[in-house]
Amino acid sequence: WRSRGKLQIFHYQILKWVLALLVGLIVGLIGFFNNIAVENIAGFKLLLTTNLMLQNRYKAAFLWFISCNAMLAAAAAALCAYFGPAAAGSGIPEVKAYLNGVDAPSILAPSTLFVKIVGSIFGVSAGFVLGKEGPMVHTGACVASFLGQGGSRKYGFTWNWLRWRSALLWRTFSTTAVAAMVLRSLIEYCRSGNCGLFGKGGLIMFDVSSQVTSYTTMDLAAVVLLAIVGGLLGALFNFLLNRILRVYSYINEKGAPYKIILTVVISLVTSCCSFGLPWLTACTPCPPELAASGHCPTIGRSGNFKNFRCPPGQYNAMASLFLNTNDDAIRNLFSGGTESEFGVPMLLAFFTAVYSLGLVTYGVAVPSGLFIPVILSGASFGRLLGKLLGALTGLDTGLFALLGAASFLGGTMRMTVSVCVILLELTNDLLLLPLIMLVLLVSKTVADCFNKGVYEQMVRMKGLPYLEAHAEPCMRSLVAGDVVSAPLIAFSSVESVGTVVDTLRRTGHNGFPVIEDAPFAPEPELCGLVLRSHLLVLLRAKTFTADRVKTGAAEVFRKLAPFDFAKPGSGKGLTVDDLDLTEEEMAMYVDLHPIANRSPYTVVENMSLAKAAVLFRQLGLRHMCVVPRTPGRPPVVGILTRHDFMPGYIRGLFPNVLRE
Amino acid sequence: WRSRGKLQIFHYQILKWVLALLVGLIVGLIGFFNNIAVENIAGFKLLLTTNLMLQNRYKAAFLWFISCNAMLAAAAAALCAYFGPAAAGSGIPEVKAYLNGVDAPSILAPSTLFVKIVGSIFGVSAGFVLGKEGPMVHTGACVASFLGQGGSRKYGFTWNWLRWRSALLWRTFSTTAVAAMVLRSLIEYCRSGNCGLFGKGGLIMFDVSSQVTSYTTMDLAAVVLLAIVGGLLGALFNFLLNRILRVYSYINEKGAPYKIILTVVISLVTSCCSFGLPWLTACTPCPPELAASGHCPTIGRSGNFKNFRCPPGQYNAMASLFLNTNDDAIRNLFSGGTESEFGVPMLLAFFTAVYSLGLVTYGVAVPSGLFIPVILSGASFGRLLGKLLGALTGLDTGLFALLGAASFLGGTMRMTVSVCVILLELTNDLLLLPLIMLVLLVSKTVADCFNKGVYEQMVRMKGLPYLEAHAEPCMRSLVAGDVVSAPLIAFSSVESVGTVVDTLRRTGHNGFPVIEDAPFAPEPELCGLVLRSHLLVLLRAKTFTADRVKTGAAEVFRKLAPFDFAKPGSGKGLTVDDLDLTEEEMAMYVDLHPIANRSPYTVVENMSLAKAAVLFRQLGLRHMCVVPRTPGRPPVVGILTRHDFMPGYIRGLFPNVLRE
């Protein structure tokens, strides 16, 4: 920065904005493409099934339905298993860990992006109980990372959902706005009928009746009861999901074919449920006013009243929910003023089915979001409770469904503010804010008594070194020097090329302290920190000297531009084996001063580990130097990295500390 | 924490929540009281004025109006000048600085709280062009500080406005919800007519027609033009306000009577404008359909069509805006579907008047928010531009007024996300989001080319040491050792009582490094950091020894509980003069080990100052030790405090550095 002119800074600013807008545009386009593909594939599948049913060819319809689902599931699983294993699952834990500073390979690779988009379309179309929101967030992060050439900016994005990161907040805001505007204008275009089977299913926007301005004590008691039970069920969901994922990981580790088989099995179970439960459900007569206007039963298009083996003038309530895309099912559950559409036994059956299917579906090798299953089961639970308490409260069952969804989201995800913003976006009614906040507060508090949020659980299960905002209590009784892992590998400020290359080959460390020693300093002192990637670039430029002298920065930057040290856009960048050094060159010396970070953050070895962890996490460091307390020892005691702050690692070093 | 049981932690958690809810409750009550008082006082004043006008006693009406305003203004100014000088102005800069870590005296004192509430009521009732939102934020912070005994938690609060502080976010969220719910239920109660003149003016909730789902290119161009001009006018507002505040500060420094005179003069000018401008405005015939239904002209109550010296069936447009509370004026400007209510010359006159009055009003010694003046002038500007561009676009002029207000808010305050949330809350329509974001983005960008946001300007003008999120560029070329101010005052780990007392008396420093030296360590080394307040508590307990030996923590904590070291709830706490030590005691020794912070954050003296500033600000430190790079020197070079990072201070030390 110091060496750049105003014009360059201006260019850089413009570039940042253009990039942000471009990310918004592309994510908006992908979101639209995703929606339209799902609506067309799933719509075609459902339309043909319904047509076969109308001809009373039930067996054919069932076979068509089940095989269609299985094929789509197998395709999604095959894509995932062979091309992008990192694309399985929601992607939110990975993005969360990435934003926390974990740069695991392949999280944001282009192959992951491709599989995420296509696999998500197949997975949702296959009728699984899973959502496309988590994958969309991951997709957005991949796009941003791809455009930004390796991770300078990333935007988690789903429908208007803002990730509140203070520094990036404003740019994120406008990116999101662009994506939302692109999506909306395209949907507007499609409304005119240009996009095949694309109905109103693009953006979930629910019309919850909200003209309730005052609540009785009874209403509030019912809502609190709902929130408590929702929190309990959410915590149970997390617990069971954790167990199931452990079992699945054994199966998935056996290889790609096992992944596909597991996926197809779950698909068959889902299809049987979707088709079988409506089969067992009795028909309900249409409300007379709707039957007269031809709105009931609805045939061949998405709607509230599916005719499924029912005589004319009657509808199958279960089919309205199950033989539909998940978005339509949620809309049906949330719709107000339809007290009598779904009965208690039917809602109980649906809730049980969706809750279980959501649990067994998440772990399969398909890009799968958790929002939709949680909202679906929460909404059916809320509606069920609303029906049961109906006599006591004056609240609409649609509102109960919404609050039930809120309680489940609060109970599983625990991201209360984000969830609240999302629910407000979905309902577009700020007057519901107090009730939603109350429900989220209660359900989160109840669930927090039992276990952690579902995403934290997954981050932990995947072994990603996620740094918590608060230090573990055990860290208070330890000091920074306790967890330093010996032995320390350091370089002299002017080091022989052979030593550097050997060290790089021998260890996998990414940062090395540089010690200034004789003849450059009277006593050894800490000069700075060099990164592996910078060392490799410097070695490739071959600015070596025969004697142990400083070359200075000018010499190095005659051959290399600052940009050469930037992180490469894709792949792993240079490795030691890419270097092509002769024996002679190996015996020469290289000056590390020009590439050393001369102001590394340091802590004294007797600094409380908890305080060191706060420093490490707040400043977003990758390496931290531990310096000795007393003089007369080497100037660096060790280097702390992210892994040194993991509770698991500390527990291994000091088995007794963590038990206290 | 380490020594506490689970029950105590549970108690602490419960206490935190109860406190948060209590703060919400009280702030909600104060907000309600504030609203009701303003509505009653201002309503009574306006009602009497209108009645006198109806009797054609114009001179009496004017005299009543102007003297009423002047008296209210004088009362507010006298309160401010004599009881709580810190309560003048918006309060948002102070709260912002407090949250940044500046603990200036009297910002959150109970006297400030009292003056803020009562002064704000008088000020708003006096018909000034000022708002009650800024003072409400300050009031909320004072209440929280008062309840929390000296500042462990504070919540900036105005109508549902969330201050996004990551750690406190969730608790803030629920506090806000409680306050909003209290306010809403009380207003609901008042609707039934139990609170005097309290009309619909409680919460500004605008009905902006939003059924516009698609915009033409022409619409967007008009909106961008509006945003650019709004940004320019906003930047001009900041520039002029800065100048005017400088002039005012000369006047205000002369003493309390001058403050009151200045306030009354501004009040007279405001009254003349409010009464004179409608006087000069011609009457407009009522729209026939409204005249027939008796809605025009409206007499004696708040409404769109004020009859002011007009014959029956006509109304005075200027009076509709000026002879009203500010909230009602904004509602009138925002109302949609009323294209012809206000003419172009009238809007121009109103805009000019409000813009100028807002500028000259803010600096007077009255609790005064900036939101209302900025929204008022922005809305009239937007409506004006909407009228002028009316032929080109299909957008409603009410919508233009809203966007104009957004552009002014973006141009002056630059807090885009908060402003966006507030405007969304006010309009309760998420579909306006893209347009509002576009306007805010453009106007903020335009205004940022000229100067800083109005609150940053004020923080700087008040001389509060506010730490910016990003380090100044000049800090990159300095190191931490450069700004350390000599000489360093340090204590030995076991120090003579006389030395400690003398040092405390001689300097005003709040933190002192403790050096471990012979006989406790072979060579001097940094032991920790002690705070002035902890030293005073320790000295008062008189755990002294005749010889220079360690007493240990057990001895000290036999006499003192950890709670004794907590910051006192009110006042300045202990001072050196409160100590009552004999000559004998002064010759004894005191062990500083038990109260020393053994893990102070340290930086090496050659650490880049910019990096040190990031560390200081991110971790919210008050003191940071600078340690030497090479051995053989004293173990601490100096201490950095907040003031050492202020650009003004650095500029004084290195006049050439900042110019580069």
mmCIF file of C-alpha atoms in Angstrom, chain B residues 54 58 89 109 138 179 192 226 235 308 337 357 369 393 418 441 450 453 460 487 499 599 621 635 650:
data_model
loop_
_atom_site.group_PDB
_atom_site.id
_atom_site.type_symbol
_atom_site.label_atom_id
_atom_site.label_comp_id
_atom_site.label_asym_id
_atom_site.label_seq_id
_atom_site.Cartn_x
_atom_site.Cartn_y
_atom_site.Cartn_z
ATOM 1 C CA LEU B 54 -60.602 30.342 14.727
ATOM 2 C CA TYR B 58 -54.304 36.088 15.191
ATOM 3 C CA GLY B 89 -27.120 17.264 22.114
ATOM 4 C CA ALA B 109 -24.589 9.766 35.406
ATOM 5 C CA HIS B 138 -28.711 7.880 25.485
ATOM 6 C CA ALA B 179 -39.131 -2.554 25.364
ATOM 7 C CA SER B 192 -59.031 3.476 23.974
ATOM 8 C CA LEU B 226 -32.215 11.729 -5.950
ATOM 9 C CA ALA B 235 -22.345 16.185 3.107
ATOM 10 C CA PHE B 308 -55.089 28.404 8.944
ATOM 11 C CA GLY B 337 -51.698 9.044 -3.114
ATOM 12 C CA LEU B 357 -33.481 25.296 11.334
ATOM 13 C CA GLY B 369 -31.781 14.204 18.147
ATOM 14 C CA THR B 393 -41.583 8.452 -13.486
ATOM 15 C CA SER B 418 -28.804 0.692 10.833
ATOM 16 C CA LEU B 441 -25.435 3.028 -1.122
ATOM 17 C CA PHE B 450 -16.350 15.031 1.010
ATOM 18 C CA GLY B 453 -20.268 11.025 9.097
ATOM 19 C CA ARG B 460 -13.771 14.213 17.150
ATOM 20 C CA PRO B 487 9.404 8.440 31.759
ATOM 21 C CA THR B 499 6.474 5.054 47.275
ATOM 22 C CA SER B 599 -0.753 -11.895 31.936
ATOM 23 C CA LEU B 621 -7.535 -3.029 26.132
ATOM 24 C CA PRO B 635 11.933 -5.395 31.264
ATOM 25 C CA ILE B 650 1.052 11.129 16.980
#
